[in-house]
Amino acid sequence: MRAYLEETELLNYSHPLIRQVILSRKWNRMPRKEQILGIYNYVRDEILFGYNRADDIPASEVFQNGYGQCNTKGVLFMALLRAMGVPCRVHGFAIDKKLQKGAMKGWYYQLSPGEIVHSWVEVHYEGKWLNIEGFILDIPYLTKLQQKFGQCTGSFFGYGVATDNFQNPDIYWNENDTYVQKEGIVRDFGIYDSPDAFFSVHQQGLSPLRKTIYSRVVRHLMNRNVNRIRQG
């Protein structure tokens, strides 16, 4: 399990900001289940759903941003878990870009690649590996979507959601797998010891110019749209 506990450039859990939040939440004093649950709920709801400048940014930057998506929230989640001695690893995928439609729209949706690099975190708990993906969307954002599309009681695909049970997705952790984008997966890239290893192999399919446009323009438009939805 040593490889699943190591600190890395992205999983920089010795950073003062990461240590500070751990101490302030007293996760280091809790039993294992309460540690994982507390960290999970924190990353899900207090780190809002939003788009950072890139996927491969350190946990401390995600914390400072106060928002993230599947890959960046996963980095912070893993850093906090490893700081508590909880083994975890990355499972990488590609998802259909249609999952982003609604959060991403207009010209920048048309210019985005057909597949988007995605990941969830596998957590070793009670002798088995759990798939943890349900932290991506904060509850206020998801609740507004559920209200907006209240007539949908089955599958939903869009606005950052891909689930077979839109009104009751598996986003609450109680020693179980959690999912909120799983149904959008189109390719499986396998398991990696760390996000550093995963992102060294798999990057979003954007040219250098499009990466710049995304970082400087597109993500801000997406975040503004996500905030509008969250505010109703």
XYZ file of N, CA and C in Angstrom:
696
model
N 0.809 -1.218 0.000
C 0.000 0.000 0.000
C 0.851 1.280 0.000
N 2.155 1.142 0.087
C 3.005 2.326 0.228
C 2.818 3.311 -0.917
N 2.697 2.785 -2.138
C 2.549 3.668 -3.297
C 1.272 4.478 -3.233
N 0.263 3.967 -2.528
C -1.029 4.642 -2.448
C -1.121 5.626 -1.288
N 0.018 5.843 -0.621
C 0.066 6.800 0.477
C 1.091 7.908 0.244
N 1.855 7.807 -0.846
C 2.951 8.742 -1.083
C 2.458 10.152 -1.380
N 3.236 11.114 -0.924
C 3.017 12.505 -1.308
C 3.665 12.728 -2.666
N 2.995 13.465 -3.545
C 3.514 13.756 -4.882
C 3.421 15.260 -5.135
N 3.854 15.662 -6.316
C 3.779 17.086 -6.656
C 2.343 17.589 -6.629
N 1.407 16.792 -7.122
C -0.002 17.191 -7.105
C -0.647 16.907 -5.755
N -0.308 15.790 -5.164
C -0.856 15.428 -3.851
C 0.046 15.996 -2.758
N 0.107 17.308 -2.688
C 1.055 17.992 -1.798
C 0.439 18.215 -0.414
N 0.197 17.110 0.280
C -0.544 17.203 1.532
C 0.251 17.786 2.701
N 1.531 18.048 2.502
C 2.303 18.747 3.539
C 2.168 20.263 3.436
N 1.510 20.727 2.400
C 1.334 22.168 2.212
C 0.585 22.754 3.420
N 0.991 23.928 3.890
C 0.345 24.527 5.072
C -1.168 24.662 4.959
N -1.677 24.966 3.775
C -3.129 25.111 3.617
C -3.848 23.783 3.809
N -3.245 22.712 3.316
C -3.844 21.389 3.472
C -3.797 20.969 4.944
N -2.658 21.196 5.584
C -2.549 20.857 7.006
C -3.533 21.667 7.841
N -3.711 22.922 7.460
C -4.597 23.798 8.220
C -6.040 23.312 8.199
N -6.523 22.926 7.020
C -7.921 22.478 6.938
C -8.107 21.155 7.673
N -7.095 20.289 7.631
C -7.177 19.022 8.365
C -7.303 19.277 9.861
N -6.466 20.163 10.369
C -6.498 20.452 11.808
C -7.777 21.170 12.216
N -8.238 22.097 11.367
C -9.443 22.855 11.719
C -10.682 21.968 11.737
N -10.708 20.938 10.875
C -11.856 20.017 10.839
C -11.692 18.846 11.805
N -10.495 18.736 12.398
C -10.201 17.670 13.368
C -10.342 16.274 12.779
N -10.124 16.155 11.466
C -10.186 14.836 10.837
C -9.129 13.893 11.404
N -7.994 14.471 11.805
C -6.904 13.639 12.332
C -7.257 12.983 13.661
N -8.339 13.395 14.301
C -8.754 12.829 15.585
C -9.931 11.865 15.443
N -10.405 11.666 14.233
C -11.611 10.868 14.024
C -11.294 9.422 13.675
N -12.235 8.499 13.950
C -12.116 7.123 13.441
C -12.123 7.133 11.909
N -11.663 6.037 11.321
C -11.473 5.982 9.867
C -12.739 6.318 9.072
N -13.860 5.730 9.417
C -15.080 5.998 8.651
C -15.454 7.474 8.700
N -15.382 8.070 9.876
C -15.739 9.485 10.018
C -14.744 10.375 9.293
N -13.474 9.963 9.255
C -12.471 10.708 8.483
C -12.864 10.770 7.009
N -13.121 9.606 6.447
C -13.445 9.539 5.015
C -14.736 10.298 4.720
N -15.749 10.096 5.551
C -17.028 10.769 5.342
C -16.873 12.280 5.440
N -16.142 12.749 6.443
C -15.946 14.187 6.602
C -15.211 14.805 5.427
N -14.159 14.125 4.962
C -13.398 14.622 3.810
C -14.254 14.574 2.549
N -14.988 13.493 2.388
C -15.849 13.350 1.211
C -16.890 14.469 1.140
N -17.602 14.693 2.232
C -18.627 15.745 2.247
C -18.022 17.128 2.052
N -16.836 17.338 2.601
C -16.155 18.621 2.433
C -15.826 18.868 0.965
N -15.224 17.887 0.316
C -14.838 18.059 -1.095
C -16.073 18.185 -1.975
N -17.110 17.437 -1.666
C -18.335 17.498 -2.479
C -19.012 18.864 -2.387
N -19.193 19.383 -1.169
C -20.076 20.527 -0.992
C -19.381 21.857 -0.700
N -18.193 21.817 -0.112
C -17.515 23.070 0.201
C -16.494 23.466 -0.856
N -16.085 22.508 -1.669
C -15.333 22.811 -2.888
C -16.359 22.720 -4.021
N -16.817 23.855 -4.498
C -17.942 23.893 -5.435
C -17.575 23.306 -6.792
N -18.587 22.827 -7.492
C -18.388 22.370 -8.866
C -18.012 23.554 -9.739
N -16.902 23.447 -10.438
C -16.434 24.517 -11.318
C -15.196 24.064 -12.067
N -14.688 24.931 -12.915
C -13.619 24.557 -13.834
C -12.349 25.356 -13.555
N -11.273 24.626 -13.219
C -9.981 25.231 -12.924
C -9.205 25.461 -14.213
N -8.023 26.044 -14.081
C -7.236 26.384 -15.262
C -6.727 25.147 -16.000
N -6.570 24.031 -15.287
C -6.079 22.786 -15.882
C -6.434 21.630 -14.957
N -6.240 20.392 -15.431
C -6.471 19.212 -14.605
C -5.313 18.958 -13.645
N -4.086 19.155 -14.129
C -2.898 18.772 -13.366
C -2.389 19.922 -12.501
N -3.217 20.341 -11.562
C -2.823 21.373 -10.603
C -2.782 20.737 -9.219
N -1.928 21.230 -8.324
C -1.791 20.611 -7.008
C -3.019 20.810 -6.131
N -3.133 19.946 -5.142
C -4.267 19.996 -4.225
C -4.392 21.354 -3.550
N -3.263 21.968 -3.208
C -3.297 23.275 -2.538
C -3.927 24.341 -3.420
N -3.734 24.254 -4.732
C -4.339 25.229 -5.645
C -5.841 24.998 -5.767
N -6.251 23.737 -5.799
C -7.688 23.433 -5.823
C -8.346 24.004 -4.567
N -7.698 23.811 -3.428
C -8.214 24.350 -2.174
C -8.333 25.871 -2.243
N -7.310 26.524 -2.761
C -7.330 27.984 -2.879
C -8.408 28.454 -3.840
N -8.613 27.720 -4.941
C -9.672 28.079 -5.892
C -11.047 27.986 -5.239
N -11.237 26.965 -4.429
C -12.537 26.748 -3.799
C -13.544 26.091 -4.719
N -13.084 25.598 -5.840
C -13.954 24.896 -6.785
C -13.121 23.915 -7.605
N -13.822 22.993 -8.275
C -13.121 22.013 -9.091
C -14.099 21.111 -9.819
N -13.546 20.254 -10.664
C -14.347 19.270 -11.391
C -13.823 17.874 -11.044
N -14.187 16.887 -11.841
C -13.865 15.512 -11.473
C -12.385 15.315 -11.172
N -11.526 15.788 -12.063
C -10.097 15.530 -11.911
C -9.468 16.337 -10.780
N -9.817 17.605 -10.678
C -9.179 18.460 -9.679
C -9.746 18.230 -8.278
N -11.050 18.021 -8.189
C -11.605 17.643 -6.886
C -11.016 16.315 -6.425
N -10.786 15.410 -7.370
C -10.180 14.125 -7.050
C -8.780 14.282 -6.481
N -8.020 15.219 -7.032
C -6.672 15.481 -6.526
C -6.733 15.933 -5.068
N -7.609 16.868 -4.761
C -7.733 17.349 -3.386
C -8.230 16.240 -2.467
N -9.209 15.489 -2.897
C -9.743 14.380 -2.119
C -8.636 13.387 -1.767
N -7.823 13.036 -2.766
C -6.737 12.085 -2.539
C -5.691 12.642 -1.592
N -5.343 13.903 -1.737
C -4.333 14.504 -0.865
C -4.793 14.474 0.590
N -6.050 14.800 0.822
C -6.584 14.792 2.183
C -6.636 13.373 2.749
N -7.025 12.417 1.927
C -7.069 11.030 2.383
C -5.678 10.517 2.724
N -4.718 10.749 1.834
C -3.363 10.247 2.083
C -2.741 10.908 3.308
N -3.077 12.165 3.536
C -2.581 12.832 4.737
C -3.076 12.134 5.994
N -4.239 11.466 5.896
C -4.815 10.741 7.021
C -4.403 9.273 7.028
N -3.540 8.892 6.092
C -3.097 7.511 6.026
C -4.064 6.572 5.358
N -4.983 7.110 4.560
C -5.963 6.290 3.840
C -5.435 6.014 2.427
N -5.172 4.770 2.067
C -4.662 4.462 0.725
C -5.702 4.786 -0.348
N -5.262 5.380 -1.444
C -6.165 5.703 -2.549
C -5.371 5.773 -3.853
N -6.086 5.628 -4.958
C -5.479 5.636 -6.286
C -6.462 6.219 -7.286
N -6.021 6.385 -8.521
C -6.838 7.012 -9.573
C -7.271 5.961 -10.582
N -8.532 6.036 -11.003
C -9.017 5.251 -12.138
C -9.421 6.247 -13.223
N -8.778 6.128 -14.376
C -8.984 7.100 -15.443
C -9.897 6.598 -16.549
N -10.605 7.540 -17.167
C -11.565 7.230 -18.223
C -11.613 8.365 -19.241
N -12.370 8.145 -20.301
C -12.836 9.216 -21.176
C -14.351 9.229 -21.104
N -14.920 10.437 -21.075
C -16.375 10.573 -21.076
C -16.818 11.342 -22.322
N -18.041 11.086 -22.748
C -18.630 11.785 -23.884
C -18.842 13.252 -23.516
N -18.454 14.154 -24.406
C -18.587 15.578 -24.090
C -20.037 16.017 -23.909
N -20.992 15.218 -24.403
C -22.406 15.578 -24.225
C -22.763 15.712 -22.750
N -22.001 15.034 -21.884
C -22.225 15.155 -20.447
C -22.083 16.604 -19.985
N -21.254 17.393 -20.690
C -21.001 18.780 -20.298
C -22.004 19.761 -20.902
N -22.834 19.292 -21.818
C -23.758 20.208 -22.494
C -24.719 20.821 -21.483
N -24.865 22.112 -21.544
C -25.653 22.836 -20.563
C -24.738 23.649 -19.670
N -23.732 22.975 -19.091
C -22.679 23.708 -18.380
C -21.770 24.377 -19.407
N -21.514 23.659 -20.478
C -20.748 24.177 -21.610
C -21.724 24.344 -22.775
N -21.726 25.481 -23.424
C -22.696 25.699 -24.496
C -22.126 26.634 -25.558
N -22.896 26.799 -26.638
C -22.502 27.753 -27.675
C -21.246 27.353 -28.416
N -20.502 28.351 -28.825
C -19.318 28.117 -29.663
C -18.262 27.283 -28.960
N -18.104 27.433 -27.664
C -17.050 26.680 -26.987
C -17.430 25.218 -26.789
N -18.717 24.913 -26.765
C -19.116 23.504 -26.757
C -18.800 22.875 -28.113
N -19.077 23.585 -29.181
C -18.810 23.071 -30.523
C -17.326 22.822 -30.745
N -16.464 23.640 -30.157
C -15.026 23.521 -30.373
C -14.359 22.512 -29.445
N -15.066 22.038 -28.438
C -14.462 21.111 -27.476
C -14.312 19.723 -28.100
N -13.326 18.932 -27.644
C -13.138 17.581 -28.186
C -14.319 16.683 -27.857
N -14.508 15.635 -28.665
C -15.641 14.733 -28.474
C -15.577 13.929 -27.200
N -14.362 13.682 -26.711
C -14.176 12.948 -25.471
C -13.367 13.788 -24.494
N -13.697 13.672 -23.214
C -13.053 14.463 -22.166
C -12.415 13.514 -21.162
N -11.187 13.811 -20.761
C -10.495 12.994 -19.763
C -11.204 13.129 -18.414
N -11.465 11.990 -17.799
C -12.248 11.915 -16.565
C -11.563 10.948 -15.609
N -11.813 11.114 -14.329
C -11.267 10.160 -13.363
C -12.159 10.101 -12.133
N -12.064 8.982 -11.426
C -12.607 8.909 -10.080
C -11.529 8.360 -9.161
N -11.789 8.371 -7.877
C -10.825 7.939 -6.878
C -11.252 6.586 -6.323
N -10.297 5.675 -6.234
C -10.548 4.398 -5.580
C -9.922 4.450 -4.190
N -10.725 4.176 -3.178
C -10.317 4.279 -1.779
C -10.292 2.889 -1.156
N -9.187 2.550 -0.508
C -9.091 1.251 0.165
C -9.668 1.374 1.572
N -10.736 0.638 1.791
C -11.456 0.731 3.067
C -11.990 -0.638 3.458
N -11.701 -1.052 4.661
C -12.185 -2.333 5.188
C -11.861 -3.494 4.247
N -10.637 -3.485 3.715
C -10.166 -4.605 2.903
C -10.617 -4.638 1.460
N -11.281 -3.580 0.993
C -11.722 -3.571 -0.412
C -11.582 -2.167 -1.003
N -11.584 -2.099 -2.314
C -11.489 -0.831 -3.027
C -12.878 -0.316 -3.374
N -13.157 0.923 -2.993
C -14.433 1.566 -3.302
C -14.233 2.610 -4.398
N -15.179 2.663 -5.330
C -15.152 3.677 -6.390
C -15.865 4.931 -5.893
N -15.143 6.044 -5.851
C -15.718 7.282 -5.314
C -15.689 8.361 -6.400
N -16.887 8.703 -6.886
C -17.040 9.707 -7.938
C -18.089 10.756 -7.563
N -18.895 10.467 -6.553
C -20.062 11.298 -6.251
C -19.765 12.646 -5.646
N -18.482 12.989 -5.463
C -18.125 14.292 -4.878
C -18.045 15.407 -5.913
N -18.260 15.129 -7.175
C -17.998 16.116 -8.230
C -18.940 17.312 -8.147
N -20.229 17.068 -7.977
C -21.225 18.143 -7.967
C -21.639 18.477 -6.540
N -21.554 19.757 -6.172
C -22.022 20.158 -4.857
C -23.551 20.069 -4.803
N -24.069 19.805 -3.609
C -25.503 19.590 -3.423
C -26.345 20.785 -3.897
N -25.974 22.049 -3.582
C -26.791 23.171 -4.071
C -26.919 23.199 -5.596
N -25.823 22.933 -6.298
C -25.885 22.920 -7.767
C -26.788 21.785 -8.257
N -26.573 20.583 -7.738
C -27.367 19.441 -8.176
C -28.838 19.633 -7.841
N -29.130 20.194 -6.671
C -30.522 20.417 -6.272
C -31.226 21.358 -7.236
N -30.552 22.424 -7.662
C -31.146 23.351 -8.626
C -31.417 22.661 -9.957
N -30.516 21.788 -10.379
C -30.750 21.025 -11.608
C -31.972 20.117 -11.458
N -32.065 19.449 -10.318
C -33.201 18.560 -10.086
C -34.519 19.324 -10.080
N -34.499 20.541 -9.569
C -35.694 21.376 -9.587
C -36.009 21.849 -11.005
N -34.985 22.229 -11.719
C -35.156 22.732 -13.090
C -35.724 21.657 -14.010
N -35.275 20.418 -13.792
C -35.737 19.299 -14.618
C -36.512 18.315 -13.741
N -37.462 18.844 -13.005
C -38.221 18.042 -12.057
C -39.023 16.918 -12.686
N -39.313 17.045 -13.986
C -40.090 16.004 -14.657
C -39.254 14.763 -14.941
N -37.928 14.891 -14.819
C -37.028 13.768 -15.109
C -36.849 12.926 -13.862
N -37.315 11.684 -13.911
C -37.204 10.793 -12.752
C -36.299 9.598 -13.030
N -35.781 9.481 -14.251
C -34.910 8.361 -14.599
C -33.516 8.840 -14.951
N -33.080 8.496 -16.151
C -31.737 8.847 -16.598
C -31.648 10.318 -16.954
N -30.468 10.896 -16.719
C -30.205 12.292 -17.063
C -28.776 12.392 -17.557
N -28.595 13.170 -18.625
C -27.286 13.279 -19.256
C -27.064 14.721 -19.685
N -26.209 15.439 -18.976
C -25.921 16.834 -19.293
C -25.655 17.637 -18.034
N -25.159 18.869 -18.221
C -24.895 19.782 -17.100
C -23.897 19.206 -16.078
N -23.043 18.279 -16.523
C -22.092 17.654 -15.617
C -22.616 16.409 -14.931
N -23.791 15.939 -15.347
C -24.430 14.772 -14.731
C -24.570 13.661 -15.768
N -24.346 12.418 -15.347
C -24.655 11.258 -16.180
C -25.018 10.115 -15.233
N -26.319 9.963 -15.000
C -26.791 8.991 -14.016
C -28.095 8.359 -14.480
N -28.348 7.160 -13.994
C -29.601 6.469 -14.313
C -30.726 6.851 -13.356
N -30.389 7.563 -12.277
C -31.397 7.923 -11.282
C -31.185 9.383 -10.898
N -31.696 10.284 -11.707
C -31.398 11.705 -11.564
C -31.881 12.286 -10.242
N -33.044 11.889 -9.788
C -33.597 12.466 -8.566
C -32.994 11.861 -7.299
N -32.306 10.744 -7.428
C -31.689 10.109 -6.256
C -30.387 9.418 -6.638
N -29.412 10.169 -7.102
C -28.133 9.557 -7.524
C -27.326 9.072 -6.321
N -26.345 8.219 -6.595
C -25.529 7.619 -5.528
C -24.407 8.564 -5.117
N -24.764 9.650 -4.422
C -23.763 10.649 -4.063
C -23.514 10.732 -2.557
N -24.200 9.915 -1.780
C -24.020 9.932 -0.332
C -23.192 8.719 0.083
N -22.078 8.992 0.786
C -21.175 7.903 1.133
C -21.519 7.291 2.479
N -21.674 5.967 2.481
C -21.855 5.202 3.713
C -21.205 3.835 3.502
N -19.885 3.878 3.321
C -19.083 2.673 3.074
C -19.435 2.019 1.738
N -19.825 2.835 0.759
C -20.291 2.341 -0.531
C -19.587 3.066 -1.680
N -19.789 2.553 -2.908
C -19.381 3.279 -4.109
C -20.301 4.482 -4.285
N -19.785 5.562 -4.866
C -20.637 6.713 -5.198
C -20.348 7.147 -6.631
N -21.401 7.564 -7.328
C -21.265 7.933 -8.735
C -22.193 9.102 -9.067
N -21.750 9.936 -10.039
C -22.640 10.964 -10.581
C -22.382 11.219 -12.070
N -21.268 10.681 -12.612
C -20.974 10.838 -14.037
C -20.666 9.505 -14.718
N -20.811 8.419 -14.015
C -20.388 7.104 -14.513
C -21.018 6.733 -15.840
N -22.285 7.097 -16.052
C -22.988 6.675 -17.266
C -22.491 7.401 -18.513
N -21.608 8.379 -18.340
C -21.036 9.073 -19.493
C -19.734 8.478 -19.981
N -19.241 7.446 -19.308
C -17.938 6.866 -19.650
C -17.999 6.119 -20.979
N -17.004 6.385 -21.831
C -16.919 5.703 -23.124
C -15.641 4.891 -23.281
N -14.611 5.182 -22.471
C -13.365 4.423 -22.529
C -12.747 4.325 -21.142
N -12.082 3.208 -20.886
C -11.436 2.952 -19.599
C -9.923 2.997 -19.796
N -9.243 3.893 -19.077
C -7.786 4.030 -19.185
C -7.042 3.236 -18.118
N -7.755 2.648 -17.171
C -7.106 1.837 -16.162
C -6.754 2.595 -14.894
N -6.006 1.923 -14.022
C -5.705 2.412 -12.687
C -4.273 2.934 -12.620
N -4.094 4.040 -11.894
C -2.784 4.671 -11.717
C -2.556 4.940 -10.232
N -1.276 4.876 -9.840
C -0.932 5.108 -8.437
C -1.249 6.527 -7.988
N -1.142 7.482 -8.913
C -1.317 8.891 -8.551
C -1.865 9.670 -9.728
N -2.459 10.844 -9.487
C -2.893 11.695 -10.601
C -1.714 12.182 -11.428
N -0.558 12.342 -10.811
C 0.641 12.753 -11.554
C 0.934 11.752 -12.669
N 0.879 10.453 -12.318
C 1.136 9.408 -13.307
C 0.054 9.381 -14.378
N -1.189 9.561 -13.965
C -2.300 9.539 -14.921
C -2.206 10.690 -15.924
N -2.004 11.916 -15.426
C -1.984 13.077 -16.320
C -0.716 13.149 -17.158
N 0.320 12.427 -16.784
C 1.514 12.381 -17.625
C 1.263 11.589 -18.904
N 0.217 10.769 -18.876
C -0.129 9.933 -20.033
C -1.368 10.454 -20.755
N -2.347 10.942 -19.992
C -3.631 11.339 -20.569
C -3.899 12.823 -20.302
N -4.009 13.592 -21.378
C -4.324 15.016 -21.312
C -5.567 15.286 -22.142
N -6.242 16.383 -21.840
C -7.396 16.767 -22.652
C -6.946 17.011 -24.097
N -7.792 16.629 -25.039
C -7.437 16.708 -26.450
C -7.543 18.112 -27.014
N -6.734 19.023 -26.499
C -6.749 20.421 -26.933
C -5.378 20.818 -27.457
N -5.357 21.578 -28.524
C -4.108 22.134 -29.034
C -3.607 23.194 -28.055
N -2.332 23.574 -28.145
C -1.823 24.625 -27.249
C -2.656 25.904 -27.301
N -3.107 26.287 -28.496
C -3.928 27.491 -28.619
C -5.259 27.312 -27.901
N -5.902 26.157 -28.095
C -7.198 25.926 -27.454
C -7.053 25.798 -25.939
N -5.926 25.266 -25.476
C -5.684 25.227 -24.032
C -5.636 26.635 -23.453
N -4.977 27.537 -24.179
C -4.884 28.923 -23.722
C -6.256 29.582 -23.705
N -7.028 29.359 -24.769
C -8.374 29.933 -24.842
C -9.250 29.373 -23.723
N -9.107 28.070 -23.472
C -9.879 27.463 -22.389
C -9.523 28.105 -21.047
N -8.229 28.200 -20.763
C -7.776 28.692 -19.465
C -8.145 30.150 -19.236
N -8.065 30.963 -20.303
C -8.256 32.402 -20.150
C -9.681 32.869 -20.390
N -10.461 32.094 -21.167
C -11.798 32.560 -21.546
C -12.885 31.536 -21.221
N -12.757 30.348 -21.811
C -13.862 29.384 -21.793
C -14.249 28.968 -20.374
N -13.285 28.632 -19.545
C -13.633 28.144 -18.207
C -14.359 29.207 -17.381
N -14.040 30.468 -17.632
C -14.734 31.541 -16.907
C -16.195 31.637 -17.356
N -16.433 31.436 -18.650
C -17.809 31.407 -19.147
C -18.570 30.230 -18.551
N -17.905 29.079 -18.475
C -18.536 27.889 -17.895
C -18.832 28.088 -16.418
N -17.890 28.668 -15.693
C -18.106 28.898 -14.256
C -19.235 29.893 -14.015
N -19.318 30.910 -14.872
C -20.409 31.876 -14.740
C -21.751 31.189 -14.970
N -21.801 30.304 -15.943
C -23.035 29.586 -16.230
C -23.407 28.641 -15.093
N -22.419 27.926 -14.543
C -22.659 27.015 -13.424
C -23.155 27.808 -12.211
N -22.580 28.962 -11.950
C -23.016 29.776 -10.817
C -24.439 30.282 -10.987
N -24.812 30.615 -12.210
C -26.191 31.033 -12.471
C -27.167 29.911 -12.139
N -26.802 28.685 -12.524
C -27.665 27.543 -12.231
C -27.758 27.337 -10.730
N -26.628 27.400 -10.041
C -26.599 27.189 -8.595
C -27.442 28.228 -7.851
N -27.461 29.447 -8.372
C -28.228 30.507 -7.741
C -29.694 30.534 -8.153
N -30.051 29.634 -9.053
C -31.441 29.493 -9.430
C -31.908 30.482 -10.478
